């Protein structure tokens, strides 16, 4: 094992007194997400996610407590012992393993500690292996099997997607550094966090304790193995090791199963672990296989008794995908022959399985036990507005509404136009009538959908005071159309506008 692959010993988890004192000292020095942004400025702060530390190093050349802490815990720079002693309980941190001696008169951190702001303004801290708070494993070129990453784009995406209603029990499966467990602690009475990597569970314990969160149940094991047969959860979240790779080199990303079997297994087994009405939410990769519709592949993953909403956010061809994850591990820094050999191995694996591309996206299950479950599989690569948890919850509420309202009931119902929906008319310049009308959302999924002039007029009139049928009768009179025919052909468009969130039922 090379030096780049060696992992540092971790701080002790059985010294809550030291951890509490360290947290108090960090907060006292404004070592928080807001404090970090104010100190570094937006450009230097953003550069950290690109593995670029020079701007942050330039912004922390002073001797203030906050600058010293950023150099120590985020940029992995040795700091004079005497300076740290004025800020932190340095001897206790040395004894419990948060710090180590570096030369005669300096100390260094054994782990990354990154300030992280909760959705309600909480001041949390994410602990990860050295170098993994800035740019992930690729930022330091670490190929240690058990390396544990800090905050990344996938982590924050899943946190923003998660439905945040109060629940009795939540499960964070494959917890990593504990980010999802932290969020769940704010609205779940009981939080269970699992991981196949014991180092990840140790780091999760540090993350939770340093963030002032206590009482989570940490369990070692793969997938649902640590969960008892009689346990059920109101919320299951997972940012699993979803990378489709030849072999399992890195625990944090490679699931060790062939192809996309890990993600499929995770989704298929989640249904029986959910309470009635419970949600399971995942990030996942899936294969686009020659001769198979990717939507059909994903539909086959949905467990019995569950509604599902699956959104494909991105598709990469197999060369792009291999290059992305080879760089993630820092393989591009190896000699050319070794890099090419690994690249070949990825392409061999894909060709053997008939894979032409890999999709990435979100999977949400909701346990409904409906006679005819609703399964929506769609592609939406466009910008969205995070957080989306409320948008996800509302989607399934609308599915329930539509399931219990036939066309006749829809015509008797009243609707309102959702907030911040605008209408766009598309056609040739100077034309009297538009070729088509587009309704566009400026919130949530920021959807756009094409409608005819009747549906556009209908949506514009919906203010919750008139039934859909009465509105259509008025439109028929204005257009000189048969109201019976209009009532017959319009409910399908109303149903689509409700499903996609453009119209909201009243009552």
Coordinates of C-alpha atoms in Angstrom, one line a residue:
X1 CA 0.0 0.0 0.0
X2 CA 1.4 3.4 -1.0
X3 CA 1.4 6.4 1.3
X4 CA -1.4 7.9 -0.7
X5 CA -3.5 4.8 0.1
X6 CA -2.7 4.7 3.9
X7 CA -5.6 5.8 6.2
X8 CA -4.9 7.7 9.4
X9 CA -6.0 6.3 12.8
X10 CA -9.4 7.8 13.8
X11 CA -10.3 9.9 16.8
X12 CA -11.9 8.0 19.7
X13 CA -15.7 7.8 19.9
X14 CA -15.7 7.1 23.6
X15 CA -14.7 10.6 24.7
X16 CA -17.9 12.6 24.5
X17 CA -16.5 15.2 26.9
X18 CA -13.7 16.0 24.5
X19 CA -16.0 16.0 21.5
X20 CA -18.4 18.4 23.2
X21 CA -15.5 20.8 24.1
X22 CA -14.2 20.6 20.5
X23 CA -17.6 21.5 19.2
X24 CA -18.0 24.4 21.5
X25 CA -14.5 25.7 20.5
X26 CA -15.3 25.4 16.8
X27 CA -18.6 27.3 17.1
X28 CA -16.9 29.9 19.3
X29 CA -14.5 30.6 16.5
X30 CA -17.3 30.8 13.9
X31 CA -16.0 27.7 12.2
X32 CA -19.4 27.2 10.6
X33 CA -20.7 27.0 7.0
X34 CA -21.6 30.7 7.1
X35 CA -18.4 31.7 8.7
X36 CA -16.4 29.7 6.1
X37 CA -18.2 31.3 3.2
X38 CA -17.7 34.8 4.7
X39 CA -14.0 34.2 5.3
X40 CA -13.1 32.5 1.9
X41 CA -15.5 34.3 -0.4
X42 CA -17.7 32.6 -3.0
X43 CA -15.0 31.9 -5.6
X44 CA -12.5 30.3 -3.1
X45 CA -15.4 28.4 -1.4
X46 CA -16.6 27.0 -4.8
X47 CA -13.0 26.1 -5.8
X48 CA -12.8 23.6 -2.9
X49 CA -15.4 21.4 -4.6
X50 CA -13.1 21.3 -7.7
X51 CA -10.2 20.1 -5.6
X52 CA -8.5 23.5 -5.8
X53 CA -7.2 24.7 -2.5
X54 CA -4.9 27.6 -3.5
X55 CA -7.6 30.3 -3.3
X56 CA -8.6 29.0 0.2
X57 CA -4.9 28.9 1.3
X58 CA -4.5 32.5 0.1
X59 CA -7.6 33.6 2.0
X60 CA -6.3 32.0 5.3
X61 CA -2.8 33.4 5.5
X62 CA -3.7 35.4 8.7
X63 CA -3.6 34.3 12.3
X64 CA -7.3 34.6 13.3
X65 CA -8.8 31.6 15.1
X66 CA -11.0 30.9 12.1
X67 CA -8.2 31.0 9.6
X68 CA -6.1 28.6 11.7
X69 CA -9.0 26.2 12.0
X70 CA -9.6 26.2 8.3
X71 CA -6.0 25.4 7.6
X72 CA -6.0 22.7 10.2
X73 CA -9.2 20.8 9.7
X74 CA -10.1 21.6 6.1
X75 CA -6.9 22.2 4.2
X76 CA -4.7 19.7 6.2
X77 CA -2.0 22.2 7.0
X78 CA 0.1 21.8 10.2
X79 CA -0.5 24.7 12.6
X80 CA 1.7 25.8 15.6
X81 CA 0.8 24.1 18.8
X82 CA 0.8 27.4 20.8
X83 CA -1.7 29.0 18.4
X84 CA -4.1 26.0 18.5
X85 CA -3.9 25.8 22.3
X86 CA -5.4 29.3 22.4
X87 CA -8.5 28.1 20.5
X88 CA -9.0 24.4 21.2
X89 CA -8.5 21.9 24.1
X90 CA -5.4 20.9 22.3
X91 CA -4.0 18.3 24.8
X92 CA -7.4 16.6 25.1
X93 CA -7.6 16.5 21.2
X94 CA -4.2 15.0 21.0
X95 CA -5.0 12.4 23.6
X96 CA -8.3 11.4 22.0
X97 CA -6.9 11.4 18.5
X98 CA -8.4 14.4 16.8
X99 CA -4.9 15.9 16.4
X100 CA -1.3 14.5 16.2
X101 CA 2.1 16.1 16.7
X102 CA 3.7 17.3 13.5
X103 CA 7.4 18.2 14.2
X104 CA 8.5 19.8 17.4
X105 CA 6.0 22.7 17.7
X106 CA 3.1 21.9 15.3
X107 CA 0.0 19.8 15.3
X108 CA -2.0 18.3 12.4
X109 CA -5.6 16.9 12.1
X110 CA -6.2 13.2 11.7
X111 CA -9.5 13.7 9.9
X112 CA -11.2 16.4 7.9
X113 CA -13.9 18.4 9.7
X114 CA -16.0 20.4 7.3
X115 CA -18.7 22.9 8.6
X116 CA -22.1 22.0 7.1
X117 CA -25.3 23.9 7.5
X118 CA -28.6 22.1 8.1
X119 CA -31.8 22.9 6.3
X120 CA -33.1 24.8 9.4
X121 CA -29.8 26.6 10.0
X122 CA -28.2 24.0 12.2
X123 CA -24.4 24.2 12.6
X124 CA -23.2 20.7 11.8
X125 CA -19.8 19.2 11.1
X126 CA -19.0 16.4 8.6
X127 CA -16.0 14.2 9.5
X128 CA -14.2 12.4 6.7
X129 CA -10.9 10.9 5.9
X130 CA -8.0 13.3 5.3
X131 CA -8.3 15.1 1.9
X132 CA -11.9 13.9 1.3
X133 CA -13.6 17.1 2.3
X134 CA -12.1 18.9 -0.7
X135 CA -12.9 17.3 -4.0
X136 CA -13.5 13.8 -2.8
X137 CA -11.1 10.9 -3.1
X138 CA -9.9 12.1 -6.5
X139 CA -8.7 15.3 -4.8
X140 CA -5.9 13.4 -3.0
X141 CA -5.7 10.4 -5.3
X142 CA -6.5 8.0 -2.5
X143 CA -7.2 4.4 -3.5
X144 CA -7.5 3.0 0.0
X145 CA -10.4 0.5 0.0
X146 CA -12.2 1.8 3.1
X147 CA -11.7 5.6 2.5
X148 CA -14.7 7.6 3.7
X149 CA -15.7 10.7 1.8
X150 CA -17.2 13.9 3.1
X151 CA -19.9 16.2 1.6
X152 CA -20.3 15.8 -2.1
X153 CA -22.9 16.7 -4.8
X154 CA -24.6 13.3 -4.5
X155 CA -25.0 13.7 -0.7
X156 CA -26.6 17.2 -0.9
X157 CA -28.8 16.1 -3.8
X158 CA -30.3 13.3 -1.8
X159 CA -30.7 15.4 1.3
X160 CA -32.6 18.0 -0.8
X161 CA -34.8 15.3 -2.4
X162 CA -35.8 13.7 0.9
X163 CA -39.4 14.1 2.2
X164 CA -39.0 15.8 5.6
X165 CA -42.3 15.0 7.3
X166 CA -42.1 13.9 11.0
X167 CA -41.6 10.1 11.3
X168 CA -41.1 7.6 14.0
X169 CA -38.3 5.6 12.4
X170 CA -35.8 6.4 9.6
X171 CA -33.0 4.3 8.1
X172 CA -29.9 5.7 6.4
X173 CA -28.5 2.7 4.5
X174 CA -24.9 3.0 3.5
X175 CA -24.4 6.1 5.7
X176 CA -20.8 6.9 4.8
X177 CA -19.9 10.0 6.8
X178 CA -23.4 10.3 8.3
X179 CA -24.9 13.2 6.3
X180 CA -28.3 11.6 5.7
X181 CA -28.5 10.4 9.3
X182 CA -27.8 14.0 10.5
X183 CA -30.7 15.3 8.4
X184 CA -33.0 12.5 9.5
X185 CA -32.3 13.3 13.2
X186 CA -34.3 16.5 12.8
X187 CA -37.6 14.8 12.0
X188 CA -37.3 11.2 13.0
X189 CA -37.8 9.9 16.5
X190 CA -35.5 6.9 15.9
X191 CA -32.6 6.9 13.4
X192 CA -30.7 3.8 12.3
X193 CA -27.6 4.1 10.2
X194 CA -25.9 1.2 8.5
X195 CA -22.7 0.6 6.5
X196 CA -20.7 -2.4 5.3
X197 CA -17.5 -0.4 6.1
X198 CA -16.8 -0.3 9.9
X199 CA -14.6 2.8 9.3
X200 CA -17.6 4.6 7.9
X201 CA -19.7 3.8 11.0
X202 CA -16.9 5.1 13.2
X203 CA -16.8 8.3 11.2
X204 CA -20.6 8.6 11.3
X205 CA -20.4 8.4 15.1
X206 CA -17.8 11.2 15.1
X207 CA -20.0 13.3 12.7
X208 CA -23.1 12.9 14.8
X209 CA -21.3 13.6 18.1
X210 CA -19.5 16.6 16.8
X211 CA -22.7 18.0 15.4
X212 CA -24.5 17.6 18.8
X213 CA -26.7 14.7 17.7
X214 CA -27.0 11.6 20.0
X215 CA -28.9 8.4 20.1
X216 CA -28.6 7.1 16.6
X217 CA -28.3 3.3 16.2
X218 CA -25.2 2.4 14.1
X219 CA -25.1 -1.1 12.6
X220 CA -22.6 -2.9 10.4
X221 CA -23.6 -4.9 7.4
X222 CA -24.5 -4.9 3.7
X223 CA -27.9 -3.7 2.3
X224 CA -30.7 -4.8 4.6
X225 CA -28.7 -7.5 6.4
X226 CA -28.4 -5.4 9.6
X227 CA -32.2 -4.8 9.7
X228 CA -34.3 -7.3 11.7
X229 CA -37.1 -9.1 10.0
X230 CA -39.7 -7.4 12.1
X231 CA -38.4 -3.8 11.7
X232 CA -40.2 -1.3 9.5
X233 CA -39.3 2.3 8.6
X234 CA -41.3 5.3 7.7
X235 CA -38.3 6.6 5.7
X236 CA -35.4 4.9 4.1
X237 CA -32.7 6.9 2.4
X238 CA -29.6 5.7 0.6
X239 CA -26.7 7.1 -1.4
X240 CA -25.4 3.7 -2.1
X241 CA -22.1 2.6 -3.8
X242 CA -23.9 2.7 -7.1
X243 CA -20.9 2.9 -9.5
X244 CA -21.0 0.2 -12.2
X245 CA -17.4 -1.0 -12.2
X246 CA -15.2 -4.1 -12.9
X247 CA -14.6 -5.3 -9.3
X248 CA -14.9 -3.6 -6.0
X249 CA -11.8 -1.5 -5.4
X250 CA -13.4 1.4 -3.4
X251 CA -16.0 0.6 -0.8
X252 CA -17.6 4.1 -0.9
X253 CA -18.5 3.8 -4.6
X254 CA -18.2 0.2 -5.9
X255 CA -21.0 -2.1 -4.7
X256 CA -19.3 -5.4 -5.5
X257 CA -22.2 -6.8 -7.5
X258 CA -22.3 -7.2 -11.3
X259 CA -23.6 -4.3 -13.4
X260 CA -26.4 -2.4 -11.7
X261 CA -27.5 -5.4 -9.5
X262 CA -26.8 -3.6 -6.2
X263 CA -29.1 -0.7 -7.0
X264 CA -31.8 -3.1 -8.3
X265 CA -31.5 -5.3 -5.2
X266 CA -31.7 -2.3 -2.9
X267 CA -34.8 -1.0 -4.6
X268 CA -36.6 -4.4 -4.8
X269 CA -35.9 -5.2 -1.1
X270 CA -37.0 -1.8 0.2
X271 CA -40.7 -2.3 -0.3
X272 CA -41.1 -4.9 2.5
X273 CA -39.2 -2.7 4.9
X274 CA -41.5 0.3 4.6
X275 CA -44.5 1.1 6.8
X276 CA -47.8 2.0 5.1
X277 CA -47.3 5.4 3.4
X278 CA -43.5 5.2 4.1
X279 CA -41.0 6.6 1.6
X280 CA -37.7 5.1 0.3
X281 CA -35.5 7.4 -1.6
X282 CA -32.3 6.5 -3.5
X283 CA -29.7 7.8 -5.9
X284 CA -28.7 5.2 -8.4
X285 CA -27.0 4.3 -11.7
X286 CA -28.6 1.9 -14.2
X287 CA -27.5 0.3 -17.4
X288 CA -28.8 1.1 -20.8
X289 CA -28.6 -2.3 -22.5
X290 CA -28.7 -2.9 -26.2
X291 CA -32.1 -4.0 -27.3
X292 CA -33.9 -3.0 -24.0
X293 CA -35.8 0.1 -23.1
X294 CA -34.2 1.6 -20.0
X295 CA -37.6 2.6 -18.7
X296 CA -38.8 -1.0 -18.8
X297 CA -35.6 -2.0 -16.9
X298 CA -36.4 0.4 -14.1
X299 CA -40.1 -0.5 -14.0
X300 CA -39.1 -4.1 -13.3
X301 CA -37.2 -2.9 -10.2
X302 CA -40.3 -1.5 -8.4
X303 CA -41.4 -3.8 -5.6
X304 CA -45.0 -4.9 -5.2
X305 CA -47.3 -2.6 -3.2
X306 CA -45.2 0.6 -4.0
X307 CA -45.9 3.6 -6.1
X308 CA -42.7 4.9 -7.7
X309 CA -41.3 8.1 -9.3
X310 CA -38.1 7.5 -11.1
X311 CA -36.3 10.5 -12.7
X312 CA -33.3 10.0 -15.0
X313 CA -31.1 13.1 -14.7
X314 CA -28.1 12.3 -16.8
X315 CA -26.9 9.7 -19.3
X316 CA -23.3 9.0 -20.2
X317 CA -21.8 6.8 -22.9
X318 CA -19.6 4.1 -21.5
X319 CA -16.4 5.9 -22.3
X320 CA -17.5 9.1 -20.5
X321 CA -18.6 7.0 -17.6
X322 CA -15.3 5.1 -17.3
X323 CA -13.3 8.3 -17.5
X324 CA -15.4 10.0 -14.8
X325 CA -14.8 7.3 -12.2
X326 CA -11.1 6.6 -13.2
X327 CA -10.5 10.3 -12.5
X328 CA -12.5 10.1 -9.3
X329 CA -10.1 7.6 -8.0
X330 CA -7.1 9.5 -9.3
X331 CA -6.2 6.7 -11.7
X332 CA -5.3 9.4 -14.3
X333 CA -2.3 10.2 -12.2
X334 CA -0.9 6.7 -12.7
X335 CA 1.5 5.8 -15.5
X336 CA -0.1 5.6 -18.9
X337 CA 0.0 1.8 -19.2
X338 CA -1.8 1.2 -15.9
X339 CA -4.4 3.8 -16.7
X340 CA -5.1 2.3 -20.1
X341 CA -5.3 -1.2 -18.6
X342 CA -8.0 -0.1 -16.1
X343 CA -9.8 1.8 -18.8
X344 CA -9.8 -1.4 -20.9
X345 CA -11.2 -3.4 -18.0
X346 CA -14.1 -1.1 -17.7
X347 CA -14.9 -1.3 -21.4
X348 CA -14.6 -5.1 -21.4
X349 CA -17.1 -5.3 -18.6
X350 CA -19.6 -3.1 -20.4
X351 CA -19.2 -4.8 -23.7
X352 CA -19.7 -8.2 -22.1
X353 CA -23.0 -7.0 -20.7
X354 CA -24.2 -5.2 -23.9
X355 CA -24.2 -1.9 -22.1
X356 CA -24.1 1.2 -24.3
X357 CA -24.6 3.9 -21.7
X358 CA -25.3 4.5 -18.0
X359 CA -28.1 6.5 -16.5
X360 CA -28.0 8.4 -13.2
X361 CA -31.0 9.7 -11.3
X362 CA -33.4 9.5 -8.4
X363 CA -35.7 6.7 -7.3
X364 CA -38.5 7.3 -4.8
X365 CA -40.9 4.6 -3.6
X366 CA -44.0 5.1 -1.5
X367 CA -45.7 2.2 0.1
X368 CA -49.4 2.4 -0.9
X369 CA -50.5 -1.2 -1.3
X370 CA -52.8 0.2 -4.1
X371 CA -54.5 -2.3 -6.4
X372 CA -53.0 -0.5 -9.3
X373 CA -49.7 1.1 -8.2
X374 CA -48.5 4.2 -10.1
X375 CA -45.1 4.0 -11.6
X376 CA -43.7 7.1 -13.3
X377 CA -40.4 6.7 -15.1
X378 CA -39.2 9.9 -16.9
X379 CA -36.2 11.8 -18.2
X380 CA -35.7 15.3 -16.8
X381 CA -32.2 16.6 -17.3
X382 CA -33.1 20.3 -16.9
X383 CA -32.4 22.5 -13.9
X384 CA -34.7 22.1 -10.8
X385 CA -35.1 24.0 -7.6
X386 CA -33.7 22.3 -4.5
X387 CA -34.8 21.3 -1.9
X388 CA -37.4 19.1 -3.6
X389 CA -38.7 17.1 -0.7
X390 CA -42.0 18.9 -0.6
X391 CA -42.3 18.6 -4.4
X392 CA -41.8 14.8 -4.0
X393 CA -44.4 14.5 -1.3
X394 CA -46.9 16.5 -3.3
X395 CA -46.4 14.3 -6.3
X396 CA -47.6 11.3 -4.4
X397 CA -50.5 13.2 -2.9
X398 CA -51.6 14.1 -6.4
X399 CA -51.3 10.4 -7.5
X400 CA -53.6 9.5 -4.6
X401 CA -56.1 12.1 -5.7
X402 CA -56.1 11.0 -9.3
X403 CA -56.5 7.4 -8.3
X404 CA -59.7 8.1 -6.4
X405 CA -61.2 10.5 -8.9
X406 CA -62.5 9.3 -12.2
X407 CA -63.3 11.7 -15.1
X408 CA -66.7 12.5 -13.8
X409 CA -65.3 13.3 -10.4
X410 CA -62.7 15.5 -12.0
X411 CA -65.3 17.6 -13.8
X412 CA -67.1 18.1 -10.5
X413 CA -63.9 19.3 -8.7
X414 CA -62.4 22.7 -8.4
X415 CA -58.8 23.5 -9.1
X416 CA -56.4 26.4 -8.7
X417 CA -53.4 27.2 -10.9
X418 CA -50.1 26.5 -9.0
X419 CA -48.0 29.4 -8.1
X420 CA -45.5 30.9 -10.5
X421 CA -46.8 29.1 -13.6
X422 CA -46.3 31.1 -16.8
X423 CA -47.7 30.6 -20.3
X424 CA -45.5 30.8 -23.5
X425 CA -46.9 30.9 -27.0
X426 CA -44.8 29.5 -29.8
X427 CA -45.4 30.3 -33.5
X428 CA -44.2 32.2 -36.5
X429 CA -43.8 36.0 -36.0
X430 CA -46.9 37.8 -37.0
X431 CA -49.1 34.7 -37.0
X432 CA -52.6 35.3 -35.7
X433 CA -52.7 32.0 -33.7
X434 CA -49.8 30.3 -31.9
X435 CA -48.6 26.9 -33.2
X436 CA -48.7 25.6 -29.6
X437 CA -48.9 26.8 -26.1
X438 CA -46.5 25.8 -23.3
X439 CA -47.1 26.1 -19.6
X440 CA -44.0 26.4 -17.6
X441 CA -43.3 26.1 -13.8
X442 CA -40.8 28.4 -12.2
X443 CA -40.6 26.3 -8.9
X444 CA -39.9 22.7 -8.0
X445 CA -39.2 20.5 -11.0
X446 CA -39.6 23.6 -13.3
X447 CA -41.6 21.5 -15.8
X448 CA -42.8 22.6 -19.1
X449 CA -45.7 21.0 -20.9
X450 CA -47.4 21.6 -24.2
X451 CA -51.2 22.1 -24.1
X452 CA -53.9 23.1 -26.6
X453 CA -55.6 26.4 -26.4
X454 CA -58.6 24.9 -24.5
X455 CA -56.3 23.5 -21.7
X456 CA -54.4 26.7 -21.6
X457 CA -57.6 28.7 -21.2
X458 CA -58.9 26.3 -18.7
X459 CA -55.8 26.5 -16.5
X460 CA -55.8 30.3 -16.7
X461 CA -59.4 30.5 -15.3
X462 CA -58.9 28.0 -12.4
X463 CA -59.1 30.0 -9.2
X464 CA -60.9 27.4 -7.1
X465 CA -64.4 29.0 -7.4
X466 CA -65.9 27.1 -10.4
X467 CA -66.0 23.4 -11.1
X468 CA -64.0 22.1 -14.0
X469 CA -67.2 21.1 -15.8
X470 CA -68.7 24.6 -15.5
X471 CA -65.4 26.2 -16.8
X472 CA -65.4 23.8 -19.8
X473 CA -69.1 24.7 -20.6
X474 CA -68.2 28.4 -20.6
X475 CA -65.2 27.7 -22.9
X476 CA -67.4 25.7 -25.2
X477 CA -69.9 28.5 -25.5
X478 CA -67.1 31.0 -26.3
X479 CA -65.6 28.7 -29.0
X480 CA -68.9 27.6 -30.4
X481 CA -68.1 23.9 -29.6
X482 CA -70.3 21.1 -28.4
X483 CA -70.0 21.2 -24.5
X484 CA -70.5 17.4 -24.3
X485 CA -67.7 16.7 -26.7
X486 CA -65.4 19.1 -24.9
X487 CA -66.2 17.5 -21.5
X488 CA -65.4 14.1 -23.0
X489 CA -62.0 15.0 -24.4
X490 CA -60.6 17.4 -21.9
X491 CA -60.3 15.3 -18.6
X492 CA -57.1 13.6 -20.0
X493 CA -55.4 17.0 -20.2
X494 CA -56.7 18.0 -16.7
X495 CA -55.4 14.8 -15.3
X496 CA -51.9 15.4 -16.8
X497 CA -51.9 19.0 -15.5
X498 CA -52.8 17.8 -12.0
X499 CA -50.2 14.9 -12.1
X500 CA -47.4 17.3 -13.1
X501 CA -48.4 19.9 -10.5
X502 CA -49.7 22.7 -12.8
X503 CA -53.2 22.4 -11.2
X504 CA -53.9 21.9 -7.5
X505 CA -57.2 20.3 -6.3
X506 CA -59.3 22.4 -3.9
X507 CA -60.4 20.7 -0.8

